[in-house]
mmCIF file of C-alpha atoms in Angstrom:
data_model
loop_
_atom_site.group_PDB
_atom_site.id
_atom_site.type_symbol
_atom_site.label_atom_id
_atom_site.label_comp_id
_atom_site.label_asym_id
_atom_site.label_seq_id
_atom_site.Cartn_x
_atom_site.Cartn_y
_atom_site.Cartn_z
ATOM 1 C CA UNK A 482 242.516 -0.708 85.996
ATOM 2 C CA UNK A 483 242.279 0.422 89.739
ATOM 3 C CA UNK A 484 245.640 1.170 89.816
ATOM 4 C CA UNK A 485 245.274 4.814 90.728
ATOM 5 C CA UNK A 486 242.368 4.828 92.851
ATOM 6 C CA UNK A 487 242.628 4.721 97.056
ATOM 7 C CA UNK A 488 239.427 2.041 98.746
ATOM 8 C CA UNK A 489 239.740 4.405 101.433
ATOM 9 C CA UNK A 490 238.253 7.793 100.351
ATOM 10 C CA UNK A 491 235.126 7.936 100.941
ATOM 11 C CA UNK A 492 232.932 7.234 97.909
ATOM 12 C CA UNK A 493 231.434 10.644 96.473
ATOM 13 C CA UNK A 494 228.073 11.166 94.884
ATOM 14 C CA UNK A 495 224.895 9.598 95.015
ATOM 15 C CA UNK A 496 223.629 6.310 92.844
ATOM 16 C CA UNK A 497 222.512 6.662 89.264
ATOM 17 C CA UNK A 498 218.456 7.288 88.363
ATOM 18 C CA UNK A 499 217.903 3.641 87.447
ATOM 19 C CA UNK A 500 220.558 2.230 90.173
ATOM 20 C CA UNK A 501 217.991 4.304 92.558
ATOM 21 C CA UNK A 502 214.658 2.731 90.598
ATOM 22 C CA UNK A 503 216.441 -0.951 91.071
ATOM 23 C CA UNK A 504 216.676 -0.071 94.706
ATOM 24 C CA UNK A 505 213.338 1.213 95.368
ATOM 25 C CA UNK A 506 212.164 -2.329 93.988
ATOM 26 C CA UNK A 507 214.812 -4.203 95.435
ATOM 27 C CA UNK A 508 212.949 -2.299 98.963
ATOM 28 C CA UNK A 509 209.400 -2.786 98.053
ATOM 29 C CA UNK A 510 210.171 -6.770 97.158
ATOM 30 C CA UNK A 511 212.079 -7.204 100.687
ATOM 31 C CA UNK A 512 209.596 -5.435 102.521
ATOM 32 C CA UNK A 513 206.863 -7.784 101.069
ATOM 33 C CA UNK A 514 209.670 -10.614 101.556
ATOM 34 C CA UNK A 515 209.685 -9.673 105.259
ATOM 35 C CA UNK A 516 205.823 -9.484 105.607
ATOM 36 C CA UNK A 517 205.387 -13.078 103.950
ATOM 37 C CA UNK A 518 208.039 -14.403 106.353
ATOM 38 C CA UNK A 519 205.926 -12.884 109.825
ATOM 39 C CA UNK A 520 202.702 -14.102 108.053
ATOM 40 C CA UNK A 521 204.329 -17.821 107.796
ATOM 41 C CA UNK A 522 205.882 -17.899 110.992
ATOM 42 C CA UNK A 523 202.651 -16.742 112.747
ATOM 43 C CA UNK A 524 201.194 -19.416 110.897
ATOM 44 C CA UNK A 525 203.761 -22.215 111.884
ATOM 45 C CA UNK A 526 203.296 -20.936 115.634
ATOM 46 C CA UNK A 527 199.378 -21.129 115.370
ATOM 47 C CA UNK A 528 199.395 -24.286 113.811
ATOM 48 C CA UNK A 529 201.200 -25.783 116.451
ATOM 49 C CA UNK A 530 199.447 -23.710 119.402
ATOM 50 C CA UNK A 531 195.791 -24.938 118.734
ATOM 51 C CA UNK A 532 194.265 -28.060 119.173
ATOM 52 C CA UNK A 533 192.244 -28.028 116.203
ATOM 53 C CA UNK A 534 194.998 -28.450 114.043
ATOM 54 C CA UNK A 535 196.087 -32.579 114.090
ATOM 55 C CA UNK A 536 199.701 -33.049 114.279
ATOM 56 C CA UNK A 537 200.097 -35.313 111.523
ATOM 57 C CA UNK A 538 198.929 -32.205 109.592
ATOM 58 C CA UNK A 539 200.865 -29.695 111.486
ATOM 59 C CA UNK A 540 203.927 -31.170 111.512
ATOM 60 C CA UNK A 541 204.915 -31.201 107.939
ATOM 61 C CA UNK A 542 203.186 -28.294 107.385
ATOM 62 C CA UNK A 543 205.728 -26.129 109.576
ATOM 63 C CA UNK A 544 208.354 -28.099 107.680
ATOM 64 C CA UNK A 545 207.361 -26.520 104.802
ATOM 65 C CA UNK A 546 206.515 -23.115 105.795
ATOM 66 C CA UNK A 547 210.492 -22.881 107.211
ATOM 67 C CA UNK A 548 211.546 -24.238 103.858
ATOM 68 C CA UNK A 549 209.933 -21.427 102.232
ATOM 69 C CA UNK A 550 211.002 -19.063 104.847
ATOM 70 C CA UNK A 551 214.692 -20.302 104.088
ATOM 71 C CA UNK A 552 214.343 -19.604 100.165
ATOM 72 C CA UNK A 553 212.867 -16.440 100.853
ATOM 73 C CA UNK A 554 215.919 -15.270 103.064
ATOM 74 C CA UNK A 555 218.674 -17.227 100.773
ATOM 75 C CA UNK A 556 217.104 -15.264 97.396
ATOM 76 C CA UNK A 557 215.537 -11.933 98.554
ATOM 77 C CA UNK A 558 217.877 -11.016 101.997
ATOM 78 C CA UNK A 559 220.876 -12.529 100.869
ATOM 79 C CA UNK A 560 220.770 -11.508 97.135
ATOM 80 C CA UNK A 561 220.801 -14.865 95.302
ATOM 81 C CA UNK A 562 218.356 -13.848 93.296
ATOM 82 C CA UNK A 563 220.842 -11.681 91.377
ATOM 83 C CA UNK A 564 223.108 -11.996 88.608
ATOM 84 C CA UNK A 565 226.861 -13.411 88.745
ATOM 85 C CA UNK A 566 225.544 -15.656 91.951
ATOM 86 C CA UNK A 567 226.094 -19.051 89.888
ATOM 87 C CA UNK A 568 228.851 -20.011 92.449
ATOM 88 C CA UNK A 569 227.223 -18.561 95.538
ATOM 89 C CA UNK A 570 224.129 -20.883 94.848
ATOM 90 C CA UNK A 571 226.505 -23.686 94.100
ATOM 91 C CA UNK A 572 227.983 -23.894 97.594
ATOM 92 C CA UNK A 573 224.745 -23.045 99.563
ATOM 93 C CA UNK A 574 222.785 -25.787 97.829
ATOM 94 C CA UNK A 575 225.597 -28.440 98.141
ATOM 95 C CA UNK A 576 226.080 -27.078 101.716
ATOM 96 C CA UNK A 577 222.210 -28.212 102.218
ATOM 97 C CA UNK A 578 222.757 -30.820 100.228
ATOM 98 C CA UNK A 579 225.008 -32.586 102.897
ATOM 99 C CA UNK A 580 223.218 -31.009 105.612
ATOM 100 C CA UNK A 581 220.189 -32.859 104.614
ATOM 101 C CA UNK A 582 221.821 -36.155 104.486
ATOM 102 C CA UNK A 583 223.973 -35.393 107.373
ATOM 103 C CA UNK A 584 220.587 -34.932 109.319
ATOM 104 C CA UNK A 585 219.012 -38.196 107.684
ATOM 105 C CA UNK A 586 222.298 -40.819 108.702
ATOM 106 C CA UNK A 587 222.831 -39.057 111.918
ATOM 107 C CA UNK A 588 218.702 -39.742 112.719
ATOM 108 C CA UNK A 589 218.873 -43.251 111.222
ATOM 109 C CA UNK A 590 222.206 -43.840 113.036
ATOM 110 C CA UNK A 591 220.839 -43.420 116.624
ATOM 111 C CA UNK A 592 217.751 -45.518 115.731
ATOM 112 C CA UNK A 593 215.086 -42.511 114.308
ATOM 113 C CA UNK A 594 213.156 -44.125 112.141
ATOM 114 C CA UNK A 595 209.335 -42.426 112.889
ATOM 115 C CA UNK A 596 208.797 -39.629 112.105
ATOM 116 C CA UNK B 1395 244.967 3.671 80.178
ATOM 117 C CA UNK B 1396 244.125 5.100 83.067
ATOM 118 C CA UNK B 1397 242.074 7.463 81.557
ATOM 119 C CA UNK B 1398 238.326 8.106 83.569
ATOM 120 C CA UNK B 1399 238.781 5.451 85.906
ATOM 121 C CA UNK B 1400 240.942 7.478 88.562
ATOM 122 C CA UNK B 1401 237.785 9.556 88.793
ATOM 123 C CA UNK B 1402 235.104 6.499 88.108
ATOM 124 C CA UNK B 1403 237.055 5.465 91.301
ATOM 125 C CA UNK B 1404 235.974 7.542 93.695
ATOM 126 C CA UNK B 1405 232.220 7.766 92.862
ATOM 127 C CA UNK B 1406 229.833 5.475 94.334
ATOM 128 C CA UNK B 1407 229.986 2.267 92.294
ATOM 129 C CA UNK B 1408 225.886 0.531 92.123
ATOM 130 C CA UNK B 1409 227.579 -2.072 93.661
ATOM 131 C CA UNK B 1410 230.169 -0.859 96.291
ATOM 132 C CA UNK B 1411 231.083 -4.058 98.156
ATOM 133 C CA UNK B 1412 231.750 -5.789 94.575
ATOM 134 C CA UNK B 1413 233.309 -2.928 93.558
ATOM 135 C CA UNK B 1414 236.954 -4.007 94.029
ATOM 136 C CA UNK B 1415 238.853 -7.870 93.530
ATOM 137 C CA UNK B 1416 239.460 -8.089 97.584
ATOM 138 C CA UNK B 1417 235.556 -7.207 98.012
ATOM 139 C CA UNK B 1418 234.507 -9.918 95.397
ATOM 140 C CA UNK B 1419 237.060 -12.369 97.055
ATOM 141 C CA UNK B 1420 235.800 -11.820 100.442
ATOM 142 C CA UNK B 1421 231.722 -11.992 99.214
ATOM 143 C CA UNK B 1422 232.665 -15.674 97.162
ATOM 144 C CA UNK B 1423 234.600 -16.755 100.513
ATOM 145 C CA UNK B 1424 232.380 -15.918 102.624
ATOM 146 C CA UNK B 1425 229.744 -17.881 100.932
ATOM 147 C CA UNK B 1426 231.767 -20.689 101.167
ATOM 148 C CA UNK B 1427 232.463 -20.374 104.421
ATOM 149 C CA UNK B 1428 228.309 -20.510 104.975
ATOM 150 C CA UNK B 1429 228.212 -23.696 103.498
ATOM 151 C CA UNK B 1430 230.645 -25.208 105.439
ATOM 152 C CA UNK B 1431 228.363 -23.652 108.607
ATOM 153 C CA UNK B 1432 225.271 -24.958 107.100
ATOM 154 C CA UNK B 1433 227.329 -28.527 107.564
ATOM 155 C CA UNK B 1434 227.868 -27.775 110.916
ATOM 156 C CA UNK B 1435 224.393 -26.839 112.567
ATOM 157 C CA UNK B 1436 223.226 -29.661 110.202
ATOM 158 C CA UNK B 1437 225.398 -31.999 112.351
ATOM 159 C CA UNK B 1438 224.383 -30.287 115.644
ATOM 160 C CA UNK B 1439 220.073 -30.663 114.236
ATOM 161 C CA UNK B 1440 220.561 -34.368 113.116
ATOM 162 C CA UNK B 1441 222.191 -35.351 116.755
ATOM 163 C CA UNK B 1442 219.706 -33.262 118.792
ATOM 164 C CA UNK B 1443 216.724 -35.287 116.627
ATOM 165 C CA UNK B 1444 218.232 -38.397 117.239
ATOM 166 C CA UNK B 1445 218.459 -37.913 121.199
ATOM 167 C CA UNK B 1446 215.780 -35.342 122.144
ATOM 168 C CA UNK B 1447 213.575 -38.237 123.402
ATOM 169 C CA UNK B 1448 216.270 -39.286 126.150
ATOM 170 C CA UNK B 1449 215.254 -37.063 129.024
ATOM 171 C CA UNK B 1450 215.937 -39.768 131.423
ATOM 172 C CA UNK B 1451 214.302 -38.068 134.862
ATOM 173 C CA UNK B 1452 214.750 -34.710 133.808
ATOM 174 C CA UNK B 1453 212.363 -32.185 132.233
ATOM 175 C CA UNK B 1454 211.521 -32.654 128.440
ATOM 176 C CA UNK B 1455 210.529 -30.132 125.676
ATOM 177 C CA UNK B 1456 206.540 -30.234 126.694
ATOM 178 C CA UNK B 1457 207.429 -28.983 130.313
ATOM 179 C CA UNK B 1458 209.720 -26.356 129.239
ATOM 180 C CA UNK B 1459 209.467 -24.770 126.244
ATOM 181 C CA UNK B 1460 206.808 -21.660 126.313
ATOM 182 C CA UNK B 1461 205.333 -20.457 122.662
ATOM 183 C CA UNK B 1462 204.921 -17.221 123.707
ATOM 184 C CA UNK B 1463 208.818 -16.594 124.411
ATOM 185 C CA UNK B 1464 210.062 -18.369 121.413
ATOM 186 C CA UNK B 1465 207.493 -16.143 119.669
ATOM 187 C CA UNK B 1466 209.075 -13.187 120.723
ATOM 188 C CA UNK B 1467 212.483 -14.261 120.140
ATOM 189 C CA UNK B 1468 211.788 -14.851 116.727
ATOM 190 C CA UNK B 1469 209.892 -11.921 116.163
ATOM 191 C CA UNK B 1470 212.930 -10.042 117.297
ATOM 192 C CA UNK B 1471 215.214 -12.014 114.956
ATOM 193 C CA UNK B 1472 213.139 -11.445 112.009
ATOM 194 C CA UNK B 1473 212.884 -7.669 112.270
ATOM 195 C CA UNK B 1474 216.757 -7.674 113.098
ATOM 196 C CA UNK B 1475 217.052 -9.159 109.446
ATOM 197 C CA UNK B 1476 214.920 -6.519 107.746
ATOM 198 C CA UNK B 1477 216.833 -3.436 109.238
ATOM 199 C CA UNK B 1478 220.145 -4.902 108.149
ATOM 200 C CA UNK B 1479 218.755 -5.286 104.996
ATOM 201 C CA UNK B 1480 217.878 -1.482 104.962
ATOM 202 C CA UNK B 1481 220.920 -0.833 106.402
ATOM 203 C CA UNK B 1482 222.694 -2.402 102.632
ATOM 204 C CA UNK B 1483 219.882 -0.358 100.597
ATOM 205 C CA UNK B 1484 221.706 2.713 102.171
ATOM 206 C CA UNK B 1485 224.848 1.482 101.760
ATOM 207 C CA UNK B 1486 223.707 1.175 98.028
ATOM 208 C CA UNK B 1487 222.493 4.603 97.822
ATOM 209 C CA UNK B 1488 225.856 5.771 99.791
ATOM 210 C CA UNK B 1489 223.681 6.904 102.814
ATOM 211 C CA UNK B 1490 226.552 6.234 105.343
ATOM 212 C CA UNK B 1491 224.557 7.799 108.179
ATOM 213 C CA UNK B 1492 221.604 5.739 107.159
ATOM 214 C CA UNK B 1493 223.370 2.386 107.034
ATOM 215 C CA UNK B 1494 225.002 2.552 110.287
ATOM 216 C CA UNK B 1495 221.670 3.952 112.220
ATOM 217 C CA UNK B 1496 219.696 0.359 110.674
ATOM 218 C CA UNK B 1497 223.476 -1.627 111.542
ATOM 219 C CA UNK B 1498 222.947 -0.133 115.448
ATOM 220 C CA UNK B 1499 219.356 -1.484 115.465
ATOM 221 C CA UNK B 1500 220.209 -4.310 113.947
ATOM 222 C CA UNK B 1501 222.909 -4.873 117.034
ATOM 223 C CA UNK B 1502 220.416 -3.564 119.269
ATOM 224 C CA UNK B 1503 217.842 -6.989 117.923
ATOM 225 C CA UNK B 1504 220.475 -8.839 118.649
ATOM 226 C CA UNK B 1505 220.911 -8.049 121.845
ATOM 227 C CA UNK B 1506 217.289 -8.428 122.964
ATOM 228 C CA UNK B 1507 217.413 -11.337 121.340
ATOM 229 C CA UNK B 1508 220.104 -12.663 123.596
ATOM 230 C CA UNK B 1509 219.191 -11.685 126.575
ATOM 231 C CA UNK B 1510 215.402 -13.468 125.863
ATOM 232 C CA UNK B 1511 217.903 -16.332 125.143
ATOM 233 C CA UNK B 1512 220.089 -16.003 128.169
ATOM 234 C CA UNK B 1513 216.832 -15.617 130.713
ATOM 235 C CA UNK B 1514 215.520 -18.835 129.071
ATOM 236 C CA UNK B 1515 218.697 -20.767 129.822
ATOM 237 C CA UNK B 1516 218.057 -19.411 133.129
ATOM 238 C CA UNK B 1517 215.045 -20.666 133.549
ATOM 239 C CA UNK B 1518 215.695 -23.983 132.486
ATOM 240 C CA UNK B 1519 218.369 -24.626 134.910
ATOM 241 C CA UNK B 1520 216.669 -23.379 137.288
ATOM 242 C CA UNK B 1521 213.947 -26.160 136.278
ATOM 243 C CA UNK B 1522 216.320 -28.903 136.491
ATOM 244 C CA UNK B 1523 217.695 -28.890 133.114
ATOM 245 C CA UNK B 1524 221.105 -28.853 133.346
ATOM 246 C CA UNK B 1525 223.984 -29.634 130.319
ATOM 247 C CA UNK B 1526 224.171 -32.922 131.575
ATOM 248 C CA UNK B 1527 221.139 -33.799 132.472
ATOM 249 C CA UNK B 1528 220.077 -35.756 130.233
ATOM 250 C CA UNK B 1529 220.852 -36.820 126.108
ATOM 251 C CA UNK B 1530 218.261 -34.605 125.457
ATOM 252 C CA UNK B 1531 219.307 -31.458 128.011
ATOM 253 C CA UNK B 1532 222.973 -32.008 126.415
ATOM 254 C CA UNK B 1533 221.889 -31.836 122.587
ATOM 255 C CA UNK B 1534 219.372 -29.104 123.196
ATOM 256 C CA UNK B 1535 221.901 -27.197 125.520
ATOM 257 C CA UNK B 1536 224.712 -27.970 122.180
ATOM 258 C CA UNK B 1537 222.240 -26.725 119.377
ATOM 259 C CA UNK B 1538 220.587 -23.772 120.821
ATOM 260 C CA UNK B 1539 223.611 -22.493 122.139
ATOM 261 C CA UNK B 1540 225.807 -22.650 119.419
ATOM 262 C CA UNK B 1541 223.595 -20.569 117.649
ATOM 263 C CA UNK B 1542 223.457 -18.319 120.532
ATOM 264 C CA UNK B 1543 227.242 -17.973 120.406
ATOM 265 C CA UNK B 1544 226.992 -17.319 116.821
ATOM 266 C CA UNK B 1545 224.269 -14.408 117.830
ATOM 267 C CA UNK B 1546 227.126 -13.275 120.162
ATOM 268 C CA UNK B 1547 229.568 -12.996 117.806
ATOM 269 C CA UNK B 1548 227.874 -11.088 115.182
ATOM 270 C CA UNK B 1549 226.880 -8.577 117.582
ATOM 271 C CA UNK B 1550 230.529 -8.609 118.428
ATOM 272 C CA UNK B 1551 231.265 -8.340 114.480
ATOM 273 C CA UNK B 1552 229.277 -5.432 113.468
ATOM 274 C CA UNK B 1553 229.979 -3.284 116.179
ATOM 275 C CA UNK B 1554 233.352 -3.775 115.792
ATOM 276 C CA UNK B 1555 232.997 -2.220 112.458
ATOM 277 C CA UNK B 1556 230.480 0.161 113.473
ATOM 278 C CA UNK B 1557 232.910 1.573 116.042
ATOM 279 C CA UNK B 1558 236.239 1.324 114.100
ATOM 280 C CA UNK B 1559 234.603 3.209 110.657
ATOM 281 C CA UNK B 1560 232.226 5.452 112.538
ATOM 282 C CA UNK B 1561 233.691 8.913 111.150
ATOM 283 C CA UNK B 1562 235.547 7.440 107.650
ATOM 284 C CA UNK B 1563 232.733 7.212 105.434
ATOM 285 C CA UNK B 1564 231.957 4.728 103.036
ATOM 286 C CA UNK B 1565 235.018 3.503 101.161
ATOM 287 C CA UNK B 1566 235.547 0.442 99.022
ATOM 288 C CA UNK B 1567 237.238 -0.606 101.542
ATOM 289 C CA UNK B 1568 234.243 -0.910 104.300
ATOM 290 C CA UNK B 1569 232.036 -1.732 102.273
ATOM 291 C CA UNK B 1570 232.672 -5.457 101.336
ATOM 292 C CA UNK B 1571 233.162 -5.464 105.689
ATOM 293 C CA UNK B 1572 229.499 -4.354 106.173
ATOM 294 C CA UNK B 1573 228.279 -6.458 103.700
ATOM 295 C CA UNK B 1574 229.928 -9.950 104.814
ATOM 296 C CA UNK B 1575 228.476 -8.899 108.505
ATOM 297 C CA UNK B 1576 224.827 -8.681 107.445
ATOM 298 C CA UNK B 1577 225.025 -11.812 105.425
ATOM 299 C CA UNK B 1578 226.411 -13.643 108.368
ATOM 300 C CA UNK B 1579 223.614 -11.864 109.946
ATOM 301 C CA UNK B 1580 220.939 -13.129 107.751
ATOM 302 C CA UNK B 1581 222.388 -16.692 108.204
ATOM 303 C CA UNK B 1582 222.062 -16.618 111.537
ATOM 304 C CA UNK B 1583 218.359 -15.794 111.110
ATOM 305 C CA UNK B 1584 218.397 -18.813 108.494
ATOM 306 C CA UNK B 1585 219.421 -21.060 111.222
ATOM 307 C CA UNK B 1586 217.013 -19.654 113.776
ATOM 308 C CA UNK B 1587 213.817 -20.323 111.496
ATOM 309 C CA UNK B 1588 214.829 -24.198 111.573
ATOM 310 C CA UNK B 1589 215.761 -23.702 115.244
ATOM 311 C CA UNK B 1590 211.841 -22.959 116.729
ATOM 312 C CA UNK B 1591 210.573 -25.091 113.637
ATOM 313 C CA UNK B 1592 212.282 -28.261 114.652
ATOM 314 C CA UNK B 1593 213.232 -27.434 118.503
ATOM 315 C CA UNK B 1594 210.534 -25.448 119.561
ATOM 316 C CA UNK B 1595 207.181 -26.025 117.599
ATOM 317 C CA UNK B 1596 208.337 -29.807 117.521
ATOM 318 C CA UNK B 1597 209.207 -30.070 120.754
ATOM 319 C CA UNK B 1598 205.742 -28.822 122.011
ATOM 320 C CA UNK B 1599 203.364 -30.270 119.096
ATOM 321 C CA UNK B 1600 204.983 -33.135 117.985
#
């Protein structure tokens, strides 16, 4: 159906009223994306930094906080929060999929075991 | 049959980088391409947690790492993910000018961010931490660095297209190229949250 059309000339015009209301969300949600994400890592850093905060809390905590983090970039940065991304979320997932066990066998492997 | 799209064609499409079969090919592919990366540093964390507690006589995390440097570094990294983010917003609204100003500050991160990187290496040798040092210095050296590279070649990537498409536009053509970049971008940022999670903070705290 593109038969006639050339990729290279420059696109003309500007984006429709609700493609422009989409995008002024799609801004406000990132923005508050990107705010959550200093917040946590502040938090992570603080956690660690201070002595009142016992490592056997710490510790997992930060684990979680960069979990979040991760979802946050994955769905609001990288757009897999949007439609039509059934395969993109396929191979990210399995790609952390084996990443996670790759991580656990290569720990238990060379004798990890306390963690 | 060709009726309205010849001129459907060269408006801007909500979704320019989707907006052609080579631009869909090239998003799908390039996601699978991030899984198979996401594989890789996985191999690369799992090895450095298995031998970051061989530092034989050399230094170990405690001694070296500083919280207010890695701080800074991923402050850096962070805000380089938010501009290239508002660099595809423009790209969206067919603000060419727009999206390559927030693609140049987004290159411009990275850059700071590799030099912090670079002065830390620095510093380390200088503190008796070299590649082969110990199992630790060599995993640490392995993981940090092949994110660094990756850091290096993204910078490389998107000023490459910054340079080549400065005066063309946005086409359907660029636009799946721009795109790609500031996903690899944000994957690289991905990789960086685990990196001071598990290197740094753990390295100091745990």
């Amino acid at each position: 159906m593109s038969s006639h059309s050339d990729p290279s000339a420059p696109l003309q015009g500007g984006p429709t009223k609700s493609t422009e209301r989409k995008l002024k969300r799609e801004s406000r949600t990132q923005l508050v994306a990107f705010v959550l994400m200093i917040f946590m890592t502040s938090l992570a850093f603080v956690s660690i930094g201070s002595d009142a905060i016992p490592n056997g809390f710490a510790i997992p905590f930060i684990l979680m906080l960069a979990g979040i983090q991760v979802v946050l970039q994955l769905y609001f940065f990288m757009h897999m929060n949007e439609k039509g991304t059934a395969w993109i979320n396929i191979m990210i997932w399995s790609g952390m999929f084996v990443a996670a066990l790759t991580v656990g066998a290569l720990m238990f492997l060379l004798g990890i075991v306390k963690y | 049959m060709a009726e309205q799209h010849t001129i459907q064609n060269q408006t801007l499409p909500p979704n320019p980088e989707k907006a052609t079969l080579e631009g869909r090919n090239k998003y799908l592919g390039f996601w699978f391409f991030l899984g198979g990366e996401t594989v890789l540093f996985a191999s690369l964390f799992g090895t450095y947690l298995g031998l970051r507690g061989g530092t034989l006589d050399g230094p170990g995390p405690a001694e070296l790492f500083h919280l207010n440097l890695v701080f800074i570094m991923t402050m850096i990294l962070l805000t380089s993910s938010l501009t290239s983010v508002f660099a595809i917003i423009n790209m969206k609204r067919g603000n060419y000018k727009k999206l390559l100003m927030w693609m140049w500050l987004t290159v411009l991160l990275g850059l700071g961010f590799l030099g912090f990187e670079i002065y830390e290496f620095y510093e380390y040798y200088h503190q008796g931490l070299g590649f082969s040092t110990s199992a630790f210095a060599s995993s640490f050296y392995t993981l940090v660095g092949t994110h660094g590279a990756h850091v290096a070649f993204g910078i490389c990537w998107i000023s490459t297209l910054l340079i080549r498409y400065r005066k063309t536009g946005l086409t359907l053509t660029n636009a799946p190229k721009f795109y790609t970049a500031v996903l690899y971008w944000h994957f690289i940022d991905v990789v960086w949250v685990f990196i001071f999670t598990v290197v740094y903070l753990l390295g100091i705290g745990g």
